[in-house]
Short mmCIF file of C-alpha atoms in Angstrom, two decimals:
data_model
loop_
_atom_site.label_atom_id
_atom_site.label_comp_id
_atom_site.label_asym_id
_atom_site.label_seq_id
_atom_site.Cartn_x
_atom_site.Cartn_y
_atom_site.Cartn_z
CA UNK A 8 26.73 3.02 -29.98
CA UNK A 9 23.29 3.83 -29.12
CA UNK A 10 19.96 3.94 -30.78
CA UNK A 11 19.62 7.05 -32.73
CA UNK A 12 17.16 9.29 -30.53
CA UNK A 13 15.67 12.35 -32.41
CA UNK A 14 16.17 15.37 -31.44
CA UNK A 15 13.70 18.66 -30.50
CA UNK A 16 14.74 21.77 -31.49
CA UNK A 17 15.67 24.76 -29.10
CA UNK A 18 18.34 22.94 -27.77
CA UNK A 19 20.65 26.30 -27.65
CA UNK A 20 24.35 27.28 -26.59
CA UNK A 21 26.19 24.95 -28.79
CA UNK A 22 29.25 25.35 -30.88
CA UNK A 23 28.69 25.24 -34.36
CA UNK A 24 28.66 21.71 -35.99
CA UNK A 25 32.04 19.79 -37.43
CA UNK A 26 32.20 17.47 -39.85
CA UNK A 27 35.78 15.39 -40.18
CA UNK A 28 35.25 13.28 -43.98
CA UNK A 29 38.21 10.75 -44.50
CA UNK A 30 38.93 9.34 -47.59
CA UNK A 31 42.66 7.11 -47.70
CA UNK A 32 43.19 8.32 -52.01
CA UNK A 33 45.47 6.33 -52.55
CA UNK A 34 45.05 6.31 -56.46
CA UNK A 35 42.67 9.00 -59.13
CA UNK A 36 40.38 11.82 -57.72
CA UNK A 37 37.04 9.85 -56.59
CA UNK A 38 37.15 10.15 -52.98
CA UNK A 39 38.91 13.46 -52.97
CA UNK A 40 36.33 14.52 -55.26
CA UNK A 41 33.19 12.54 -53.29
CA UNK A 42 34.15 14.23 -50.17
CA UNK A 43 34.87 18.09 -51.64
CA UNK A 44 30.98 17.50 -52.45
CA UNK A 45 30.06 16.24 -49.65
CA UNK A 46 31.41 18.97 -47.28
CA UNK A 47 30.48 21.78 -49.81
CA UNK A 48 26.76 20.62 -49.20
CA UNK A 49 26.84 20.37 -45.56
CA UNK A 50 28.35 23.30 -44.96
CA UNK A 51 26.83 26.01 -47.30
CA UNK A 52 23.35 24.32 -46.15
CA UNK A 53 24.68 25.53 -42.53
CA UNK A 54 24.28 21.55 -41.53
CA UNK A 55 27.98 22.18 -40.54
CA UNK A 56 29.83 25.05 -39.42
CA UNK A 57 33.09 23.86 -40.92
CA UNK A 58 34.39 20.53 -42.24
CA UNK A 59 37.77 18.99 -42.65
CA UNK A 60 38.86 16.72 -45.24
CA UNK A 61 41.74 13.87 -44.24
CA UNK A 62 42.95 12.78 -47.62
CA UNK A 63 45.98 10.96 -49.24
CA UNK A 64 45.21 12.80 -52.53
CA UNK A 65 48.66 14.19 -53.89
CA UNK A 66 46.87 16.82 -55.58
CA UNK A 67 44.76 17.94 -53.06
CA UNK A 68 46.24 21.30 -53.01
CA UNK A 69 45.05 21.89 -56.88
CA UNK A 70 41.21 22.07 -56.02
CA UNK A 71 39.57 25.12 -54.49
CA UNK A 72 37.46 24.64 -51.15
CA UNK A 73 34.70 26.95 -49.81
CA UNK A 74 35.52 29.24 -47.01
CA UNK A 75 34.07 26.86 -44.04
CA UNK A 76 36.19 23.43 -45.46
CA UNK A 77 39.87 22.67 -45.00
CA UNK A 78 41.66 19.99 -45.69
CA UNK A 79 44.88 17.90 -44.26
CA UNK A 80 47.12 15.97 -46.46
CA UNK A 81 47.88 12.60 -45.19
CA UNK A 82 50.94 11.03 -46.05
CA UNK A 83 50.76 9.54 -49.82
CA UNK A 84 51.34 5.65 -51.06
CA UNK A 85 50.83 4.54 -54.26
CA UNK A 86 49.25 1.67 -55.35
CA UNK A 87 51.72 -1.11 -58.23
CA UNK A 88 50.38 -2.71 -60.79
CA UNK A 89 50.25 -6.09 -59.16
CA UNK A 90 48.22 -4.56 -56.21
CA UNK A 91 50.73 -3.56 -53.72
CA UNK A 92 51.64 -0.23 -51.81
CA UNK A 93 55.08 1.61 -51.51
CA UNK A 94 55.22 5.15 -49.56
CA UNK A 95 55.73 8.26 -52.20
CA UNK A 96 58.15 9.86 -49.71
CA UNK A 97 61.23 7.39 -50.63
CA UNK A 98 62.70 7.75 -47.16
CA UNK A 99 60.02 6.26 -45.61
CA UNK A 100 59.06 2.21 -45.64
CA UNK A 101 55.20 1.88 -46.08
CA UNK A 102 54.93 0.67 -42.22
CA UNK A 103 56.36 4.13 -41.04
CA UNK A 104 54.06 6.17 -43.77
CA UNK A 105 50.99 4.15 -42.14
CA UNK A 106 52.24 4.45 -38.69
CA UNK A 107 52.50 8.47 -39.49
CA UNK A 108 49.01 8.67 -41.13
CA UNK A 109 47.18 6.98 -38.14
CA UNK A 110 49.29 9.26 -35.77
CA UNK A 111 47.80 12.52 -37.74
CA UNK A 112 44.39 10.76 -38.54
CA UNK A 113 43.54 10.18 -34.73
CA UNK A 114 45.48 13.90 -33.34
CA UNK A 115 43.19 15.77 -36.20
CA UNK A 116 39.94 13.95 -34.20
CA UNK A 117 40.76 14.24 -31.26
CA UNK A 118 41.92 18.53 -31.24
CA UNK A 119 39.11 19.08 -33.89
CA UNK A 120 36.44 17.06 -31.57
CA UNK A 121 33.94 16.60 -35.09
CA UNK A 122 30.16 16.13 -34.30
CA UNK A 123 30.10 13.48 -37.35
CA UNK A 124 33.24 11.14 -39.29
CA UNK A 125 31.94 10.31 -42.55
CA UNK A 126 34.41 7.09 -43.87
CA UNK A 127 35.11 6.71 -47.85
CA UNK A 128 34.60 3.38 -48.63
CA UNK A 129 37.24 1.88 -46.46
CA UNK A 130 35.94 0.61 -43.27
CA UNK A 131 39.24 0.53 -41.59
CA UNK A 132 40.65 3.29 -43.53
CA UNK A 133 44.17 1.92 -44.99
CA UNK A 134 45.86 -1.40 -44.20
CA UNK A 135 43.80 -0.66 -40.83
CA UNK A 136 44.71 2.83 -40.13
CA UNK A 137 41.76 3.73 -39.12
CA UNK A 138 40.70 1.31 -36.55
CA UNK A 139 42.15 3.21 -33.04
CA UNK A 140 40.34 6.47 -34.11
CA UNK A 141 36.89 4.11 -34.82
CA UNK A 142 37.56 2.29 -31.03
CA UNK A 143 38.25 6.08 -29.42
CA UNK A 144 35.25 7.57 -30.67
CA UNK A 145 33.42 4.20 -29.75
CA UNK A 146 34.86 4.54 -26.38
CA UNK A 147 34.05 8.13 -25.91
CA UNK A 148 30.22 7.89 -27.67
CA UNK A 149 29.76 11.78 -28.78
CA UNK A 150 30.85 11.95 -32.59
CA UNK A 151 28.09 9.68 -35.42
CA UNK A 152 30.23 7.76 -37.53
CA UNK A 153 28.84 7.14 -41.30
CA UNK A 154 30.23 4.71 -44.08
CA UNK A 155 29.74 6.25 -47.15
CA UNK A 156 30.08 3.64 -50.38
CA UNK A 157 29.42 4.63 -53.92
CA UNK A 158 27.17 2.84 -55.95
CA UNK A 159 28.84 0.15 -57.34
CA UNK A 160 32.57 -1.72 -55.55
CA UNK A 161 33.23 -4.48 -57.33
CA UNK A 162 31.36 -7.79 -58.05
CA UNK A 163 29.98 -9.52 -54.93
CA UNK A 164 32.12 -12.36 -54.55
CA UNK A 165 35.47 -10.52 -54.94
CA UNK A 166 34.11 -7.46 -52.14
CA UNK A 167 32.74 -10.55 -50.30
CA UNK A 168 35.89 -12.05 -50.18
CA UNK A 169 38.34 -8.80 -49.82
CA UNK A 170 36.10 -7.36 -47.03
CA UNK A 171 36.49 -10.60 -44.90
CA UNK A 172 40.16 -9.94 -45.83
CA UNK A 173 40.73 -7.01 -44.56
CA UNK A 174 38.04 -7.47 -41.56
CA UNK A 175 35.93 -4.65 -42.95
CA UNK A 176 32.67 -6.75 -42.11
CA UNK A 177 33.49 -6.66 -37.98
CA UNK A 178 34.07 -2.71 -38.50
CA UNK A 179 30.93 -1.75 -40.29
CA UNK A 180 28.87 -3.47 -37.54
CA UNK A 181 30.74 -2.51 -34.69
CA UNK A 182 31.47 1.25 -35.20
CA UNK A 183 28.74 2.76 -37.61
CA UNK A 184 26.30 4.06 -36.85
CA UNK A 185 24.90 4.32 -40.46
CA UNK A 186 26.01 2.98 -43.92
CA UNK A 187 25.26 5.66 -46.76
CA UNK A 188 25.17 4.40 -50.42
CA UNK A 189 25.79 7.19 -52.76
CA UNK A 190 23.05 5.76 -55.38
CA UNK A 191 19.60 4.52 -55.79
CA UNK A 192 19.20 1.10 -54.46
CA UNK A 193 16.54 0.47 -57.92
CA UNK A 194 20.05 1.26 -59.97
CA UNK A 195 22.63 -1.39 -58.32
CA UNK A 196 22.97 -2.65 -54.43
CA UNK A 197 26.95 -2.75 -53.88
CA UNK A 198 25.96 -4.98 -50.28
CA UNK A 199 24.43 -7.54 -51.97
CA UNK A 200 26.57 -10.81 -51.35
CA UNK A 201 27.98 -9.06 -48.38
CA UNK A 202 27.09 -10.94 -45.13
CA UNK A 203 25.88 -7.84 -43.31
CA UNK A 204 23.79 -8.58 -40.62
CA UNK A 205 20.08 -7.52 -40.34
CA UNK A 206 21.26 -4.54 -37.67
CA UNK A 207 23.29 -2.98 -40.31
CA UNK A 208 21.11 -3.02 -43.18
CA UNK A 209 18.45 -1.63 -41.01
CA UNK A 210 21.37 1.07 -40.93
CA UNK A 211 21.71 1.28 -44.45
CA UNK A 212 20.48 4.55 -46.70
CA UNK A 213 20.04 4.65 -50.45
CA UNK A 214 20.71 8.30 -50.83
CA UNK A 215 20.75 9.00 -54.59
CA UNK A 216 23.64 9.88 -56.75
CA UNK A 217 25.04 13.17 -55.66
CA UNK A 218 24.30 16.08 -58.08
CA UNK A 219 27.33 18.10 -59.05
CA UNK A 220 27.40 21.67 -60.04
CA UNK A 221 29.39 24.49 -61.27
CA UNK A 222 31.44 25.55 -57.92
CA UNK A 223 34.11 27.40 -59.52
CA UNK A 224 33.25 29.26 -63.16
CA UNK A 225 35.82 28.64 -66.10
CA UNK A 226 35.92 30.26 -69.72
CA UNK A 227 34.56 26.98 -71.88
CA UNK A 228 35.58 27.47 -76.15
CA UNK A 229 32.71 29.11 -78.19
CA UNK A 230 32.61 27.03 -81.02
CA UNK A 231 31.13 23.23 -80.28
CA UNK A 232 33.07 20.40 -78.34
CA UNK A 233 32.89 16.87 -77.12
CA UNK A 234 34.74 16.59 -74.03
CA UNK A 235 36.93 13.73 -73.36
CA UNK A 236 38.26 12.80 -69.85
CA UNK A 237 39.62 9.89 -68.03
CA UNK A 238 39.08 11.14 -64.79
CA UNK A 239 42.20 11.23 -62.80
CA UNK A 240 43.79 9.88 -65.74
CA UNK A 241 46.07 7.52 -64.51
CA UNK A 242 44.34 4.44 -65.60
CA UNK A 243 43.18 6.41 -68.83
CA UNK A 244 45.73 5.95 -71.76
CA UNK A 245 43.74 3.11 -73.64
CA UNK A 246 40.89 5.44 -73.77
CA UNK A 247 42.57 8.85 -74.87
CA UNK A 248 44.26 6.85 -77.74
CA UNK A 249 41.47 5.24 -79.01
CA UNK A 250 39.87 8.56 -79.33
CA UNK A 251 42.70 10.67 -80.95
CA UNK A 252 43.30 7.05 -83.26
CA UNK A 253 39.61 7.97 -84.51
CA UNK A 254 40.37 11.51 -84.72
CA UNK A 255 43.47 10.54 -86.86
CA UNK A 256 41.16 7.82 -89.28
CA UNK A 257 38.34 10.06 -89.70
CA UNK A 258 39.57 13.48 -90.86
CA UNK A 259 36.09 14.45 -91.19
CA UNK A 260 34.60 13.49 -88.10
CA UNK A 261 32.97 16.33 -85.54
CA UNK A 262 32.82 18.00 -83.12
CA UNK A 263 36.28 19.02 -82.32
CA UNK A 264 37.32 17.47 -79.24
CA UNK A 265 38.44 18.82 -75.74
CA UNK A 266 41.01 16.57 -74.13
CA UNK A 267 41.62 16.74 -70.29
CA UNK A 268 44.14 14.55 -69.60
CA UNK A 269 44.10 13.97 -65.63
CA UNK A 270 46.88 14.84 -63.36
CA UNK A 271 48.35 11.34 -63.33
CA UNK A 272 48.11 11.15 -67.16
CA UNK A 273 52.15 12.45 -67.51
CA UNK A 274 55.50 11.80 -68.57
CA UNK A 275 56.67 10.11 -71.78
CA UNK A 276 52.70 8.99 -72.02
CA UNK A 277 51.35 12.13 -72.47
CA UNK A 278 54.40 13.65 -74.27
CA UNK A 279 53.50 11.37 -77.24
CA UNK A 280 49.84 12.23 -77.02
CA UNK A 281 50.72 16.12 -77.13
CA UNK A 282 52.65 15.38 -80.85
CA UNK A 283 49.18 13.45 -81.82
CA UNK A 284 47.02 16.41 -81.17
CA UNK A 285 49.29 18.78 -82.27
CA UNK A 286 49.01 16.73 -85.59
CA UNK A 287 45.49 17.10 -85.57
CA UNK A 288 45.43 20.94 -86.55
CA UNK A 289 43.11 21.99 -83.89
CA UNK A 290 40.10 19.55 -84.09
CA UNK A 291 41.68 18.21 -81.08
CA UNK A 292 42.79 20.39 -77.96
CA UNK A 293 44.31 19.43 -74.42
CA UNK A 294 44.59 20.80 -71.21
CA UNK A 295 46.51 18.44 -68.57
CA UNK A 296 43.90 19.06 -65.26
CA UNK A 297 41.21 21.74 -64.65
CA UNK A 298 39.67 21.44 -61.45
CA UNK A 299 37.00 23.07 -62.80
CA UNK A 300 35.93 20.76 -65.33
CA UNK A 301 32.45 21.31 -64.44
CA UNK A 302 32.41 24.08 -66.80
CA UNK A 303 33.51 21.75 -69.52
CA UNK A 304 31.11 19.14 -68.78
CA UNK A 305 28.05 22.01 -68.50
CA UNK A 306 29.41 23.85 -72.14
CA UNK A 307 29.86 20.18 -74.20
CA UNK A 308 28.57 18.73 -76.82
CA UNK A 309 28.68 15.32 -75.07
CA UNK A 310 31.29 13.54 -73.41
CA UNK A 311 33.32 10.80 -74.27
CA UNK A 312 34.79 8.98 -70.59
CA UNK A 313 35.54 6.41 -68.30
CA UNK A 314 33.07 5.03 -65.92
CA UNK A 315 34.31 6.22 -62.69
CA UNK A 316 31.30 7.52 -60.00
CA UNK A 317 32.46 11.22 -60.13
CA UNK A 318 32.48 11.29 -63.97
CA UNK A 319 29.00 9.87 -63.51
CA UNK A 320 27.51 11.77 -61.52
CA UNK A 321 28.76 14.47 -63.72
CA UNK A 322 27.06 13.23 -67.17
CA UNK A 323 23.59 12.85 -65.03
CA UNK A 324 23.98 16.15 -63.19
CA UNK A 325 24.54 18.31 -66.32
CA UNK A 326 22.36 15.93 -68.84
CA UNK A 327 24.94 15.01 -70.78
CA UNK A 328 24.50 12.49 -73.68
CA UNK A 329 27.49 10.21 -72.89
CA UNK A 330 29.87 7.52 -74.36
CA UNK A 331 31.42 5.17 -71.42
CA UNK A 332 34.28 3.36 -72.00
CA UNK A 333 35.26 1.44 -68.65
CA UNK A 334 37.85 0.00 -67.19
CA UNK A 335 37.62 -3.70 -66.50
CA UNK A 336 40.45 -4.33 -64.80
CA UNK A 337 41.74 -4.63 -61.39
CA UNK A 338 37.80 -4.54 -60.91
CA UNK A 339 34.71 -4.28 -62.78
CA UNK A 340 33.04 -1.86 -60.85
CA UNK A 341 33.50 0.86 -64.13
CA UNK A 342 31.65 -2.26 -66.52
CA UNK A 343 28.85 -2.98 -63.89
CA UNK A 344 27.96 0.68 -63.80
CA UNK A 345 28.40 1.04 -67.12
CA UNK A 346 26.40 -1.48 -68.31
CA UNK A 347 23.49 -1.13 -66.02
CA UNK A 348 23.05 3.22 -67.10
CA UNK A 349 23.20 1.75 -70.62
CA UNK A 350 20.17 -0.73 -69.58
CA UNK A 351 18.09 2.55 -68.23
CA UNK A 352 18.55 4.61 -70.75
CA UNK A 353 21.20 6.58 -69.18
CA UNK A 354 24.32 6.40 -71.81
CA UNK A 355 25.64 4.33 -73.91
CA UNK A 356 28.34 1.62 -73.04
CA UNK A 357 31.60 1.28 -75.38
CA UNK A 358 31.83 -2.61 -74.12
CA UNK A 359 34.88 -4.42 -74.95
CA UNK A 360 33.19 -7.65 -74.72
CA UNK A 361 30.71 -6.54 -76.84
CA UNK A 362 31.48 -3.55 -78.94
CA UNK A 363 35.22 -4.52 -79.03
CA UNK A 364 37.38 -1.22 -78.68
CA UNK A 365 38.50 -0.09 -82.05
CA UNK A 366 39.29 3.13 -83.53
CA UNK A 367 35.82 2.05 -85.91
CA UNK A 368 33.96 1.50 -82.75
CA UNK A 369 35.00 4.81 -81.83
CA UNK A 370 34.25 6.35 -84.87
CA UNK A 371 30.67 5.28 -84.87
CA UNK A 372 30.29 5.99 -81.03
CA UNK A 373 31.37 9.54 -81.47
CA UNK A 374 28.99 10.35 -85.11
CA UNK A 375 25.95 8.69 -82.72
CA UNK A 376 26.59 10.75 -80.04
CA UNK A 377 24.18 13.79 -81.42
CA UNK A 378 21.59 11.20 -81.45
CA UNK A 379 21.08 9.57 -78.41
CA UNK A 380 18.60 10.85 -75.38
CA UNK A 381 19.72 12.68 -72.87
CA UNK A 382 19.97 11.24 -69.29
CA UNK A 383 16.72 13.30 -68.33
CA UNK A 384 15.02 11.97 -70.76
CA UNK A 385 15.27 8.21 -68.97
CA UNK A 386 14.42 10.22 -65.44
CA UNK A 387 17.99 10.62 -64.41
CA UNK A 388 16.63 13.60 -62.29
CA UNK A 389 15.09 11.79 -59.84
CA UNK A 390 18.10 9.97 -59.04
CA UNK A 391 20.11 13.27 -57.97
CA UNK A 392 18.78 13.37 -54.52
CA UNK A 393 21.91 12.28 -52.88
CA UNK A 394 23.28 15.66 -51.58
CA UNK A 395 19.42 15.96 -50.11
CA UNK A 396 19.52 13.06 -48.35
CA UNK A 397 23.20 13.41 -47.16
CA UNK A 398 22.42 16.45 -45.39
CA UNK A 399 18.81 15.31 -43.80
CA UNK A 400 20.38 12.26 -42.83
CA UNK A 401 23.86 14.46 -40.97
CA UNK A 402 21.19 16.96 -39.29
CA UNK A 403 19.44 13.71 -37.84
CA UNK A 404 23.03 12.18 -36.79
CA UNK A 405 24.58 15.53 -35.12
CA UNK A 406 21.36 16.20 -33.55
CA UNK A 407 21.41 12.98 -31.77
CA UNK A 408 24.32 13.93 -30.30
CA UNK A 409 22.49 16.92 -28.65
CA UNK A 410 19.85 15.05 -26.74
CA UNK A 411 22.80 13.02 -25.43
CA UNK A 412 24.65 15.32 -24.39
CA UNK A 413 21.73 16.97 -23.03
CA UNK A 414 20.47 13.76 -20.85
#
């Protein structure tokens, strides 16, 4: 691809902008979530005329979208606990759910004809199923291609390592134009240990963590809460039952608590956590999945979570005082985040390594919460640029595409 060539304005007669933002989802509500934010920006800044969201997301259909965004469900797999992928559609092996994905991932480009692909994370989208869509648009030289990585993956010698794996390196030089990370680079650099070559990181933009706000009112309870969520939930059942074991210890401990479970928190799971709070007489209630949690996390007390990005962003965005407890396994990208907020002053870190996780940890984390600062007050603002970068940086890309179709 060529050198990015800036553009002048007045260049007239053109179709309206499109924006195609693919994200595989194979497991929780981070890219789903990433990209809803994403295309909300660029399009209601008029960046975009419309935007369309390829996704794997099973619950894709739950969230509300502004006018000028659609979405297509791709296919869904689901990831086992030892790593691997089977199709959710049980009469299809997880070569012919690919095969079918890739078949509807590169028809959606090529009819919809986007100015700009902006990739989740995956280089070459699922076990590869991105790649002939990444060497048409090569061959072909109109739409931008971005990467777009949150701010932490994993540690650098396991991303090292799976990257070579699944010959992500060879894709990010050879078909992006620009990498995007979704954080400050003075917070944590996920490259670093990659072996990307001096081109690319020339490439490379630190945007800022992308601000979140209240897209879709909801009625939030009147009297004071903590809210608790794991996210998608599916990885979240240590978490919700240390906090409802603390509930249970400490009869007098407050404020009440509002529970959001996740829509892969389910089954026998969370039928055994609905007899808990229903135990609890009210100081702790339950929903199973609001997609308008933002609400919840503007109305709270403080929050009580896990350590995913969206969850994050949330707690800076709305200046939430914050207890993290993350996930350390299959990665440690929940910790390394974790850890590093609690080292600015962001939140506070529930650290099994350090902390240990016990209802009595718990305890004391929740009675603190009150007490500690607020993310503004360690200049979490001015690390909320993200969505302003995002859409400077897609205005540059798309108008590139102008002068050369114009030469």
């Amino acid at each position: 691809m060529g050198a990015l060539k800036l553009a002048t304005p007045g260049l007239s007669g053109q179709r309206p902008r499109r924006v195609v933002l693919y994200s595989h989802d194979t497991f929780g509500l981070g890219h789903l979530r990433r990209s809803r934010a994403l295309a909300s920006a660029l399009t209601q800044s008029g960046t975009a005329g419309s935007a369309i969201i390829l996704t794997g997301s099973p619950v894709a259909g739950r969230f509300t979208f502004p006018r000028a965004v659609d979405h297509l469900r791709l296919p869904g797999v689901k990831k086992l606990a030892d790593g691997s992928y089977v199709s959710q559609n049980s009469g299809m092996d997880l070569e012919a759910t690919t095969s079918l994905r890739e078949g509807l991932i590169s028809s959606t480009i090529a009819q919809y004809d986007p100015d700009l692909l902006i990739v989740d994370k995956e280089p070459t989208g699922f076990r590869g199923e991105l790649l002939p869509t990444l060497e048409a648009l090569r061959q072909e030289g109109r739409t931008r291609v971005v990467l777009g990585l949150r701010d932490v993956l994993d540690e650098p010698e396991v991303l090292a390592s799976e990257w070579e794996r699944k010959g992500a390196l060879g894709a990010a030089e050879k078909y992006y134009d620009e990498l995007w990370v979704y954080g400050p680079r003075s917070v944590y650099d996920p490259t670093q240990g990659l072996p990307l070559s001096d081109d690319v990181r020339a490439r490379t933009h630190w945007t800022g963590y992308l601000r979140r706000a209240i897209i879709d009112p909801a009625d939030v309870p009147d009297t004071p809460y903590i809210l608790v969520t794991p996210g998608g939930g599916g990885d979240g059942e240590a978490m919700v039952d240390l906090v409802l074991t603390a509930y249970e210890q400490d009869p007098d401990l407050a404020p009440h608590a509002v529970l959001v479970y996740g829509p892969f928190l389910s089954g026998d799971t969370r039928d055994a956590f609905e007899a808990r709070v229903a135990a609890l007489d009210g100081r702790v209630t339950a929903t199973g999945f609001d997609s308008r949690i933002e609400s919840l996390f503007a109305g709270a007390q403080g929050v009580i979570c896990m350590g995913g990005y969206n969850t994050f962003c949330e707690v800076l965005s709305f200046d939430q005082r914050a207890v993290i407890v993350p996930r350390t396994k299959p990665r440690l990208e929940q910790w390394i985040r974790a850890n590093r907020a609690e080292e600015l002053g962001l939140v506070r870190n529930l650290d099994e390594f350090r902390d240990g996780l016990t209802p009595q940890s718990m305890i004391a984390a929740i009675r603190a919460l009150p007490h500690q600062n607020r993310p503004s007050q360690a200049g979490a603002d001015g690390l909320l640029d993200g969505l302003d970068v995002v859409i400077e940086r897609a205005a540059a890309l798309m108008r590139s595409t102008l002068i050369d179709a114009a030469e």
